[in-house]
JSON list of C-alpha atoms in Angstrom, two decimals:
[
{"chain": "A", "resi": 1, "resn": "GLY", "atom": "CA", "xyz": [-0.10, -0.24, -0.20]},
{"chain": "A", "resi": 2, "resn": "GLN", "atom": "CA", "xyz": [0.72, 3.64, -0.03]},
{"chain": "A", "resi": 3, "resn": "GLN", "atom": "CA", "xyz": [2.77, 4.74, 2.30]},
{"chain": "A", "resi": 4, "resn": "VAL", "atom": "CA", "xyz": [4.54, 8.39, 3.13]},
{"chain": "A", "resi": 5, "resn": "MET", "atom": "CA", "xyz": [8.13, 8.21, 4.93]},
{"chain": "A", "resi": 6, "resn": "GLN", "atom": "CA", "xyz": [8.94, 11.14, 7.09]},
{"chain": "A", "resi": 7, "resn": "ILE", "atom": "CA", "xyz": [13.32, 11.71, 7.90]},
{"chain": "A", "resi": 8, "resn": "PRO", "atom": "CA", "xyz": [14.23, 12.61, 10.96]},
{"chain": "A", "resi": 9, "resn": "GLN", "atom": "CA", "xyz": [12.10, 11.65, 13.66]},
{"chain": "A", "resi": 10, "resn": "TYR", "atom": "CA", "xyz": [13.57, 13.85, 16.31]},
{"chain": "A", "resi": 11, "resn": "GLN", "atom": "CA", "xyz": [15.42, 16.95, 15.80]},
{"chain": "A", "resi": 12, "resn": "HIS", "atom": "CA", "xyz": [17.60, 19.18, 18.57]},
{"chain": "A", "resi": 13, "resn": "VAL", "atom": "CA", "xyz": [18.68, 22.49, 17.39]},
{"chain": "A", "resi": 14, "resn": "GLN", "atom": "CA", "xyz": [19.44, 25.56, 18.92]},
{"chain": "A", "resi": 15, "resn": "GLU", "atom": "CA", "xyz": [17.89, 28.65, 19.50]},
{"chain": "A", "resi": 16, "resn": "GLY", "atom": "CA", "xyz": [18.22, 30.81, 16.25]},
{"chain": "A", "resi": 17, "resn": "GLU", "atom": "CA", "xyz": [19.49, 27.51, 14.10]},
{"chain": "A", "resi": 18, "resn": "ASP", "atom": "CA", "xyz": [17.37, 26.68, 11.39]},
{"chain": "A", "resi": 19, "resn": "PHE", "atom": "CA", "xyz": [15.79, 23.03, 10.55]},
{"chain": "A", "resi": 20, "resn": "THR", "atom": "CA", "xyz": [14.74, 20.49, 7.93]},
{"chain": "A", "resi": 21, "resn": "THR", "atom": "CA", "xyz": [12.30, 17.50, 7.45]},
{"chain": "A", "resi": 22, "resn": "TYR", "atom": "CA", "xyz": [11.51, 15.94, 4.85]},
{"chain": "A", "resi": 23, "resn": "CYS", "atom": "CA", "xyz": [9.04, 13.45, 2.83]},
{"chain": "A", "resi": 24, "resn": "ASN", "atom": "CA", "xyz": [8.97, 10.26, 0.76]},
{"chain": "A", "resi": 25, "resn": "SER", "atom": "CA", "xyz": [5.98, 9.00, -0.45]},
{"chain": "A", "resi": 26, "resn": "SER", "atom": "CA", "xyz": [6.06, 5.33, -2.21]},
{"chain": "A", "resi": 27, "resn": "THR", "atom": "CA", "xyz": [3.56, 6.34, -5.34]},
{"chain": "A", "resi": 28, "resn": "THR", "atom": "CA", "xyz": [2.88, 10.15, -6.90]},
{"chain": "A", "resi": 29, "resn": "LEU", "atom": "CA", "xyz": [0.92, 12.48, -5.21]},
{"chain": "A", "resi": 30, "resn": "SER", "atom": "CA", "xyz": [-2.11, 14.66, -5.98]},
{"chain": "A", "resi": 31, "resn": "ASN", "atom": "CA", "xyz": [-0.95, 17.00, -3.11]},
{"chain": "A", "resi": 32, "resn": "ILE", "atom": "CA", "xyz": [0.97, 17.10, 0.08]},
{"chain": "A", "resi": 33, "resn": "GLN", "atom": "CA", "xyz": [-0.27, 18.95, 2.77]},
{"chain": "A", "resi": 34, "resn": "TRP", "atom": "CA", "xyz": [1.60, 19.85, 6.05]},
{"chain": "A", "resi": 35, "resn": "TYR", "atom": "CA", "xyz": [0.15, 19.89, 9.52]},
{"chain": "A", "resi": 36, "resn": "LYS", "atom": "CA", "xyz": [1.95, 20.62, 12.79]},
{"chain": "A", "resi": 37, "resn": "GLN", "atom": "CA", "xyz": [0.91, 19.93, 16.42]},
{"chain": "A", "resi": 38, "resn": "ARG", "atom": "CA", "xyz": [1.45, 21.25, 19.53]},
{"chain": "A", "resi": 39, "resn": "PRO", "atom": "CA", "xyz": [2.35, 19.23, 22.91]},
{"chain": "A", "resi": 40, "resn": "GLY", "atom": "CA", "xyz": [-1.14, 18.26, 23.63]},
{"chain": "A", "resi": 41, "resn": "GLY", "atom": "CA", "xyz": [-2.85, 19.55, 20.54]},
{"chain": "A", "resi": 42, "resn": "HIS", "atom": "CA", "xyz": [-4.46, 18.69, 17.27]},
{"chain": "A", "resi": 43, "resn": "PRO", "atom": "CA", "xyz": [-2.71, 18.85, 14.06]},
{"chain": "A", "resi": 44, "resn": "VAL", "atom": "CA", "xyz": [-3.30, 22.08, 12.45]},
{"chain": "A", "resi": 45, "resn": "PHE", "atom": "CA", "xyz": [-2.84, 22.44, 8.44]},
{"chain": "A", "resi": 46, "resn": "LEU", "atom": "CA", "xyz": [0.14, 24.60, 7.60]},
{"chain": "A", "resi": 47, "resn": "ILE", "atom": "CA", "xyz": [-0.04, 24.93, 3.88]},
{"chain": "A", "resi": 48, "resn": "GLN", "atom": "CA", "xyz": [-1.12, 22.73, 0.66]},
{"chain": "A", "resi": 49, "resn": "LEU", "atom": "CA", "xyz": [1.24, 22.27, -2.34]},
{"chain": "A", "resi": 50, "resn": "VAL", "atom": "CA", "xyz": [0.00, 20.77, -5.47]},
{"chain": "A", "resi": 51, "resn": "LYS", "atom": "CA", "xyz": [1.94, 21.44, -8.14]},
{"chain": "A", "resi": 52, "resn": "SER", "atom": "CA", "xyz": [5.25, 19.54, -9.64]},
{"chain": "A", "resi": 53, "resn": "GLY", "atom": "CA", "xyz": [8.08, 21.37, -7.80]},
{"chain": "A", "resi": 54, "resn": "GLU", "atom": "CA", "xyz": [6.22, 23.98, -5.80]},
{"chain": "A", "resi": 55, "resn": "VAL", "atom": "CA", "xyz": [7.74, 26.64, -3.22]},
{"chain": "A", "resi": 56, "resn": "LYS", "atom": "CA", "xyz": [5.60, 28.12, -0.76]},
{"chain": "A", "resi": 57, "resn": "LYS", "atom": "CA", "xyz": [7.12, 30.38, 1.86]},
{"chain": "A", "resi": 58, "resn": "GLN", "atom": "CA", "xyz": [5.39, 31.47, 5.24]},
{"chain": "A", "resi": 59, "resn": "LYS", "atom": "CA", "xyz": [7.65, 33.99, 7.36]},
{"chain": "A", "resi": 60, "resn": "ARG", "atom": "CA", "xyz": [10.37, 31.75, 7.88]},
{"chain": "A", "resi": 61, "resn": "LEU", "atom": "CA", "xyz": [9.19, 28.44, 6.69]},
{"chain": "A", "resi": 62, "resn": "THR", "atom": "CA", "xyz": [9.54, 27.56, 2.98]},
{"chain": "A", "resi": 63, "resn": "PHE", "atom": "CA", "xyz": [7.67, 24.86, 2.12]},
{"chain": "A", "resi": 64, "resn": "GLN", "atom": "CA", "xyz": [8.77, 22.69, -1.02]},
{"chain": "A", "resi": 65, "resn": "PHE", "atom": "CA", "xyz": [6.93, 20.07, -3.00]},
{"chain": "A", "resi": 66, "resn": "GLY", "atom": "CA", "xyz": [9.67, 17.33, -5.18]},
{"chain": "A", "resi": 67, "resn": "GLU", "atom": "CA", "xyz": [9.65, 17.45, -9.37]},
{"chain": "A", "resi": 68, "resn": "ALA", "atom": "CA", "xyz": [8.18, 14.05, -9.42]},
{"chain": "A", "resi": 69, "resn": "LYS", "atom": "CA", "xyz": [4.70, 14.74, -6.56]},
{"chain": "A", "resi": 70, "resn": "LYS", "atom": "CA", "xyz": [6.56, 12.56, -4.19]},
{"chain": "A", "resi": 71, "resn": "ASN", "atom": "CA", "xyz": [8.49, 13.84, -1.75]},
{"chain": "A", "resi": 72, "resn": "SER", "atom": "CA", "xyz": [8.55, 17.84, -0.01]},
{"chain": "A", "resi": 73, "resn": "SER", "atom": "CA", "xyz": [10.54, 19.01, 2.51]},
{"chain": "A", "resi": 74, "resn": "LEU", "atom": "CA", "xyz": [10.03, 21.96, 5.66]},
{"chain": "A", "resi": 75, "resn": "HIS", "atom": "CA", "xyz": [12.05, 23.37, 5.96]},
{"chain": "A", "resi": 76, "resn": "ILE", "atom": "CA", "xyz": [12.52, 26.12, 9.13]},
{"chain": "A", "resi": 77, "resn": "THR", "atom": "CA", "xyz": [14.59, 29.67, 8.84]},
{"chain": "A", "resi": 78, "resn": "ALA", "atom": "CA", "xyz": [16.31, 30.90, 12.40]},
{"chain": "A", "resi": 79, "resn": "THR", "atom": "CA", "xyz": [14.09, 27.79, 14.80]},
{"chain": "A", "resi": 80, "resn": "GLN", "atom": "CA", "xyz": [12.36, 30.20, 17.83]},
{"chain": "A", "resi": 81, "resn": "THR", "atom": "CA", "xyz": [11.24, 28.34, 20.41]},
{"chain": "A", "resi": 82, "resn": "THR", "atom": "CA", "xyz": [7.17, 28.54, 19.62]},
{"chain": "A", "resi": 83, "resn": "ASP", "atom": "CA", "xyz": [8.90, 26.61, 17.14]},
{"chain": "A", "resi": 84, "resn": "VAL", "atom": "CA", "xyz": [8.06, 23.35, 18.94]},
{"chain": "A", "resi": 85, "resn": "GLY", "atom": "CA", "xyz": [6.05, 20.97, 18.34]},
{"chain": "A", "resi": 86, "resn": "THR", "atom": "CA", "xyz": [5.56, 17.89, 15.95]},
{"chain": "A", "resi": 87, "resn": "TYR", "atom": "CA", "xyz": [5.09, 18.52, 11.95]},
{"chain": "A", "resi": 88, "resn": "PHE", "atom": "CA", "xyz": [3.91, 15.66, 9.92]},
{"chain": "A", "resi": 89, "resn": "CYS", "atom": "CA", "xyz": [3.02, 15.39, 6.18]},
{"chain": "A", "resi": 90, "resn": "ALA", "atom": "CA", "xyz": [0.26, 14.34, 5.07]},
{"chain": "A", "resi": 91, "resn": "GLY", "atom": "CA", "xyz": [0.83, 12.93, 1.27]},
{"chain": "A", "resi": 92, "resn": "HIS", "atom": "CA", "xyz": [-3.30, 12.78, -0.67]},
{"chain": "A", "resi": 93, "resn": "ASN", "atom": "CA", "xyz": [-5.09, 10.43, -3.46]},
{"chain": "A", "resi": 94, "resn": "PHE", "atom": "CA", "xyz": [-7.85, 9.96, -4.20]},
{"chain": "A", "resi": 95, "resn": "ASN", "atom": "CA", "xyz": [-9.86, 11.79, -1.43]},
{"chain": "A", "resi": 96, "resn": "LYS", "atom": "CA", "xyz": [-7.36, 10.30, 1.33]},
{"chain": "A", "resi": 97, "resn": "PHE", "atom": "CA", "xyz": [-4.76, 11.02, 3.65]},
{"chain": "A", "resi": 98, "resn": "TYR", "atom": "CA", "xyz": [-1.37, 9.30, 4.07]},
{"chain": "A", "resi": 99, "resn": "PHE", "atom": "CA", "xyz": [0.63, 10.90, 7.38]},
{"chain": "A", "resi": 100, "resn": "GLY", "atom": "CA", "xyz": [4.14, 10.87, 7.59]},
{"chain": "A", "resi": 101, "resn": "SER", "atom": "CA", "xyz": [5.56, 10.10, 10.83]},
{"chain": "A", "resi": 102, "resn": "GLY", "atom": "CA", "xyz": [6.13, 12.99, 12.01]},
{"chain": "A", "resi": 103, "resn": "THR", "atom": "CA", "xyz": [9.65, 14.66, 13.00]},
{"chain": "A", "resi": 104, "resn": "LYS", "atom": "CA", "xyz": [8.99, 16.24, 16.36]},
{"chain": "A", "resi": 105, "resn": "LEU", "atom": "CA", "xyz": [11.21, 19.49, 16.90]},
{"chain": "A", "resi": 106, "resn": "ASN", "atom": "CA", "xyz": [12.90, 20.57, 20.03]},
{"chain": "A", "resi": 107, "resn": "VAL", "atom": "CA", "xyz": [14.04, 24.24, 20.84]},
{"chain": "A", "resi": 108, "resn": "LYS", "atom": "CA", "xyz": [16.37, 25.10, 22.98]},
{"chain": "A", "resi": 109, "resn": "PRO", "atom": "CA", "xyz": [16.13, 28.46, 23.91]},
{"chain": "B", "resi": 1, "resn": "ALA", "atom": "CA", "xyz": [-15.67, 30.68, 12.17]},
{"chain": "B", "resi": 2, "resn": "ALA", "atom": "CA", "xyz": [-16.77, 26.68, 13.47]},
{"chain": "B", "resi": 3, "resn": "GLY", "atom": "CA", "xyz": [-14.35, 24.17, 14.06]},
{"chain": "B", "resi": 4, "resn": "VAL", "atom": "CA", "xyz": [-14.53, 20.21, 14.38]},
{"chain": "B", "resi": 5, "resn": "ILE", "atom": "CA", "xyz": [-16.37, 19.60, 17.79]},
{"chain": "B", "resi": 6, "resn": "GLN", "atom": "CA", "xyz": [-15.74, 16.35, 19.49]},
{"chain": "B", "resi": 7, "resn": "SER", "atom": "CA", "xyz": [-16.47, 15.01, 23.04]},
{"chain": "B", "resi": 8, "resn": "PRO", "atom": "CA", "xyz": [-15.77, 13.92, 24.92]},
{"chain": "B", "resi": 9, "resn": "ARG", "atom": "CA", "xyz": [-12.19, 15.54, 26.10]},
{"chain": "B", "resi": 10, "resn": "HIS", "atom": "CA", "xyz": [-11.72, 12.57, 28.10]},
{"chain": "B", "resi": 11, "resn": "LEU", "atom": "CA", "xyz": [-12.51, 9.30, 29.22]},
{"chain": "B", "resi": 12, "resn": "ILE", "atom": "CA", "xyz": [-11.19, 6.69, 31.49]},
{"chain": "B", "resi": 13, "resn": "LYS", "atom": "CA", "xyz": [-13.01, 3.38, 31.27]},
{"chain": "B", "resi": 14, "resn": "GLU", "atom": "CA", "xyz": [-12.13, -0.35, 32.54]},
{"chain": "B", "resi": 15, "resn": "LYS", "atom": "CA", "xyz": [-11.52, -3.41, 30.71]},
{"chain": "B", "resi": 16, "resn": "ARG", "atom": "CA", "xyz": [-13.73, -4.79, 29.19]},
{"chain": "B", "resi": 17, "resn": "GLU", "atom": "CA", "xyz": [-16.19, -1.91, 29.03]},
{"chain": "B", "resi": 18, "resn": "THR", "atom": "CA", "xyz": [-17.76, -0.23, 26.07]},
{"chain": "B", "resi": 19, "resn": "ALA", "atom": "CA", "xyz": [-16.94, 3.92, 24.42]},
{"chain": "B", "resi": 20, "resn": "THR", "atom": "CA", "xyz": [-18.99, 6.06, 22.43]},
{"chain": "B", "resi": 21, "resn": "LEU", "atom": "CA", "xyz": [-16.79, 8.70, 21.06]},
{"chain": "B", "resi": 22, "resn": "LYS", "atom": "CA", "xyz": [-19.22, 11.53, 19.18]},
{"chain": "B", "resi": 23, "resn": "CYS", "atom": "CA", "xyz": [-17.70, 14.53, 16.67]},
{"chain": "B", "resi": 24, "resn": "TYR", "atom": "CA", "xyz": [-19.43, 17.25, 14.86]},
{"chain": "B", "resi": 25, "resn": "PRO", "atom": "CA", "xyz": [-17.49, 18.25, 11.89]},
{"chain": "B", "resi": 26, "resn": "ILE", "atom": "CA", "xyz": [-17.52, 21.54, 10.20]},
{"chain": "B", "resi": 27, "resn": "PRO", "atom": "CA", "xyz": [-21.04, 22.34, 9.34]},
{"chain": "B", "resi": 28, "resn": "ARG", "atom": "CA", "xyz": [-20.79, 21.21, 4.96]},
{"chain": "B", "resi": 29, "resn": "HIS", "atom": "CA", "xyz": [-17.97, 19.32, 5.02]},
{"chain": "B", "resi": 30, "resn": "ASP", "atom": "CA", "xyz": [-18.66, 16.48, 3.26]},
{"chain": "B", "resi": 31, "resn": "THR", "atom": "CA", "xyz": [-16.37, 13.85, 4.53]},
{"chain": "B", "resi": 32, "resn": "VAL", "atom": "CA", "xyz": [-15.43, 12.92, 8.55]},
{"chain": "B", "resi": 33, "resn": "TYR", "atom": "CA", "xyz": [-12.58, 10.87, 9.45]},
{"chain": "B", "resi": 34, "resn": "TRP", "atom": "CA", "xyz": [-11.49, 9.23, 12.33]},
{"chain": "B", "resi": 35, "resn": "TYR", "atom": "CA", "xyz": [-7.77, 9.15, 13.47]},
{"chain": "B", "resi": 36, "resn": "GLN", "atom": "CA", "xyz": [-6.15, 6.73, 16.40]},
{"chain": "B", "resi": 37, "resn": "GLN", "atom": "CA", "xyz": [-2.76, 9.03, 17.87]},
{"chain": "B", "resi": 38, "resn": "GLY", "atom": "CA", "xyz": [-0.51, 6.72, 20.27]},
{"chain": "B", "resi": 39, "resn": "PRO", "atom": "CA", "xyz": [1.20, 8.30, 22.12]},
{"chain": "B", "resi": 40, "resn": "GLY", "atom": "CA", "xyz": [4.49, 9.56, 20.51]},
{"chain": "B", "resi": 41, "resn": "GLN", "atom": "CA", "xyz": [3.06, 8.48, 16.93]},
{"chain": "B", "resi": 42, "resn": "ASP", "atom": "CA", "xyz": [1.24, 9.94, 13.70]},
{"chain": "B", "resi": 43, "resn": "PRO", "atom": "CA", "xyz": [-2.55, 9.49, 13.43]},
{"chain": "B", "resi": 44, "resn": "GLN", "atom": "CA", "xyz": [-3.76, 6.34, 12.40]},
{"chain": "B", "resi": 45, "resn": "PHE", "atom": "CA", "xyz": [-6.07, 6.59, 9.83]},
{"chain": "B", "resi": 46, "resn": "LEU", "atom": "CA", "xyz": [-9.04, 4.09, 11.33]},
{"chain": "B", "resi": 47, "resn": "ILE", "atom": "CA", "xyz": [-12.57, 4.87, 9.44]},
{"chain": "B", "resi": 48, "resn": "SER", "atom": "CA", "xyz": [-14.63, 7.60, 6.87]},
{"chain": "B", "resi": 49, "resn": "PHE", "atom": "CA", "xyz": [-17.40, 8.50, 5.88]},
{"chain": "B", "resi": 50, "resn": "TYR", "atom": "CA", "xyz": [-18.87, 10.54, 3.02]},
{"chain": "B", "resi": 51, "resn": "GLU", "atom": "CA", "xyz": [-22.37, 12.34, 3.10]},
{"chain": "B", "resi": 52, "resn": "LYS", "atom": "CA", "xyz": [-23.12, 9.50, 5.89]},
{"chain": "B", "resi": 53, "resn": "MET", "atom": "CA", "xyz": [-21.76, 6.66, 4.15]},
{"chain": "B", "resi": 54, "resn": "GLN", "atom": "CA", "xyz": [-18.21, 4.54, 5.67]},
{"chain": "B", "resi": 55, "resn": "SER", "atom": "CA", "xyz": [-16.15, 6.10, 1.56]},
{"chain": "B", "resi": 56, "resn": "ASP", "atom": "CA", "xyz": [-12.54, 3.86, 3.73]},
{"chain": "B", "resi": 57, "resn": "LYS", "atom": "CA", "xyz": [-11.98, 1.59, 6.50]},
{"chain": "B", "resi": 58, "resn": "GLY", "atom": "CA", "xyz": [-8.07, 1.81, 7.56]},
{"chain": "B", "resi": 59, "resn": "SER", "atom": "CA", "xyz": [-6.58, -0.10, 10.79]},
{"chain": "B", "resi": 60, "resn": "ILE", "atom": "CA", "xyz": [-9.84, -0.08, 12.67]},
{"chain": "B", "resi": 61, "resn": "PRO", "atom": "CA", "xyz": [-10.54, -3.37, 14.73]},
{"chain": "B", "resi": 62, "resn": "ASP", "atom": "CA", "xyz": [-13.37, -5.37, 14.28]},
{"chain": "B", "resi": 63, "resn": "ARG", "atom": "CA", "xyz": [-14.64, -3.84, 18.17]},
{"chain": "B", "resi": 64, "resn": "PHE", "atom": "CA", "xyz": [-14.89, -0.69, 16.55]},
{"chain": "B", "resi": 65, "resn": "SER", "atom": "CA", "xyz": [-17.81, 0.54, 14.28]},
{"chain": "B", "resi": 66, "resn": "ALA", "atom": "CA", "xyz": [-18.83, 3.82, 13.70]},
{"chain": "B", "resi": 67, "resn": "GLN", "atom": "CA", "xyz": [-21.47, 5.68, 11.77]},
{"chain": "B", "resi": 68, "resn": "GLN", "atom": "CA", "xyz": [-22.40, 8.96, 10.51]},
{"chain": "B", "resi": 69, "resn": "PHE", "atom": "CA", "xyz": [-26.01, 10.54, 11.21]},
{"chain": "B", "resi": 70, "resn": "SER", "atom": "CA", "xyz": [-28.65, 12.61, 8.94]},
{"chain": "B", "resi": 71, "resn": "ASP", "atom": "CA", "xyz": [-26.94, 15.58, 10.98]},
{"chain": "B", "resi": 72, "resn": "TYR", "atom": "CA", "xyz": [-23.73, 14.83, 9.79]},
{"chain": "B", "resi": 73, "resn": "HIS", "atom": "CA", "xyz": [-22.62, 13.94, 13.60]},
{"chain": "B", "resi": 74, "resn": "SER", "atom": "CA", "xyz": [-20.30, 10.64, 13.98]},
{"chain": "B", "resi": 75, "resn": "GLU", "atom": "CA", "xyz": [-19.62, 8.74, 16.74]},
{"chain": "B", "resi": 76, "resn": "LEU", "atom": "CA", "xyz": [-16.93, 6.01, 17.11]},
{"chain": "B", "resi": 77, "resn": "ASN", "atom": "CA", "xyz": [-18.28, 2.91, 18.77]},
{"chain": "B", "resi": 78, "resn": "MET", "atom": "CA", "xyz": [-15.73, 0.75, 20.68]},
{"chain": "B", "resi": 79, "resn": "SER", "atom": "CA", "xyz": [-16.42, -2.02, 23.00]},
{"chain": "B", "resi": 80, "resn": "SER", "atom": "CA", "xyz": [-14.38, -4.85, 24.79]},
{"chain": "B", "resi": 81, "resn": "LEU", "atom": "CA", "xyz": [-12.01, -1.98, 25.37]},
{"chain": "B", "resi": 82, "resn": "GLU", "atom": "CA", "xyz": [-8.39, -3.00, 25.68]},
{"chain": "B", "resi": 83, "resn": "LEU", "atom": "CA", "xyz": [-5.58, -1.12, 27.72]},
{"chain": "B", "resi": 84, "resn": "GLY", "atom": "CA", "xyz": [-3.59, -0.84, 24.43]},
{"chain": "B", "resi": 85, "resn": "ASP", "atom": "CA", "xyz": [-7.19, 0.97, 23.16]},
{"chain": "B", "resi": 86, "resn": "SER", "atom": "CA", "xyz": [-6.14, 4.24, 25.54]},
{"chain": "B", "resi": 87, "resn": "ALA", "atom": "CA", "xyz": [-4.64, 6.53, 22.68]},
{"chain": "B", "resi": 88, "resn": "LEU", "atom": "CA", "xyz": [-5.88, 9.81, 21.22]},
{"chain": "B", "resi": 89, "resn": "TYR", "atom": "CA", "xyz": [-8.95, 9.99, 18.58]},
{"chain": "B", "resi": 90, "resn": "PHE", "atom": "CA", "xyz": [-9.33, 12.70, 16.65]},
{"chain": "B", "resi": 91, "resn": "CYS", "atom": "CA", "xyz": [-11.96, 13.92, 13.98]},
{"chain": "B", "resi": 92, "resn": "ALA", "atom": "CA", "xyz": [-11.20, 15.61, 10.83]},
{"chain": "B", "resi": 93, "resn": "SER", "atom": "CA", "xyz": [-13.44, 17.26, 8.51]},
{"chain": "B", "resi": 94, "resn": "SER", "atom": "CA", "xyz": [-12.74, 17.95, 5.24]},
{"chain": "B", "resi": 95, "resn": "ASP", "atom": "CA", "xyz": [-14.47, 19.68, 1.55]},
{"chain": "B", "resi": 96, "resn": "GLU", "atom": "CA", "xyz": [-14.14, 18.03, -1.76]},
{"chain": "B", "resi": 97, "resn": "GLY", "atom": "CA", "xyz": [-10.56, 17.23, -0.36]},
{"chain": "B", "resi": 98, "resn": "SER", "atom": "CA", "xyz": [-9.88, 20.66, 1.19]},
{"chain": "B", "resi": 99, "resn": "PRO", "atom": "CA", "xyz": [-6.86, 20.08, 3.89]},
{"chain": "B", "resi": 100, "resn": "LEU", "atom": "CA", "xyz": [-8.52, 18.28, 6.87]},
{"chain": "B", "resi": 101, "resn": "HIS", "atom": "CA", "xyz": [-10.05, 20.15, 10.38]},
{"chain": "B", "resi": 102, "resn": "PHE", "atom": "CA", "xyz": [-9.27, 18.52, 12.94]},
{"chain": "B", "resi": 103, "resn": "GLY", "atom": "CA", "xyz": [-11.17, 18.08, 16.42]},
{"chain": "B", "resi": 104, "resn": "ASN", "atom": "CA", "xyz": [-9.63, 18.58, 20.01]},
{"chain": "B", "resi": 105, "resn": "GLY", "atom": "CA", "xyz": [-9.66, 15.06, 20.54]},
{"chain": "B", "resi": 106, "resn": "THR", "atom": "CA", "xyz": [-10.84, 12.38, 23.39]},
{"chain": "B", "resi": 107, "resn": "ARG", "atom": "CA", "xyz": [-8.09, 11.34, 25.67]},
{"chain": "B", "resi": 108, "resn": "LEU", "atom": "CA", "xyz": [-9.28, 7.67, 26.15]},
{"chain": "B", "resi": 109, "resn": "THR", "atom": "CA", "xyz": [-7.76, 5.65, 29.04]},
{"chain": "B", "resi": 110, "resn": "VAL", "atom": "CA", "xyz": [-8.36, 2.53, 29.86]},
{"chain": "B", "resi": 111, "resn": "THR", "atom": "CA", "xyz": [-7.68, 0.85, 32.83]}
]
């Protein structure tokens, strides 16, 4: 079946350092979505990428969708303590969502 | 704006008991999803409904069942509870493949 792999599982950074998480799907996706889940909270939608090679930015966050629409990355520049949480990618095909295992980000002040 | 409402927020049950979780999706969203999230894990898809009909089934145990009612709210029924069923249960809704809107979840503890 379809799978979405996400790495790394954990990332500990010093405040101000950059952070990147990567997702790779076993099959081509219609789109990919990114969610952030704060400790004790529920996943919250961040962004959706639809086009091959698409790049979107949200302040310090940069999202990329690969040319083959099978991989994606989220890059955070100059992390802040408010970035702490788990970041999930979710591949979307035929009204089904395939979640990556998530990357738990810890930011040390 | 209205969000996805789940109840209860917390539930404590004993082994072999039953539990019912409720979800009220965002109005006019056509699809409801149920997810189970264990500690430190990603959300695992259980089941979904499109326009009140079951549309997809994931890793939902036979002891669990779900339905969506005429008013679009959904219920997840869990019977013969086991310790391993302790988890956060999220309901999410979407409209024609739009991003998922998650509820706050129900934390189920089975003792």
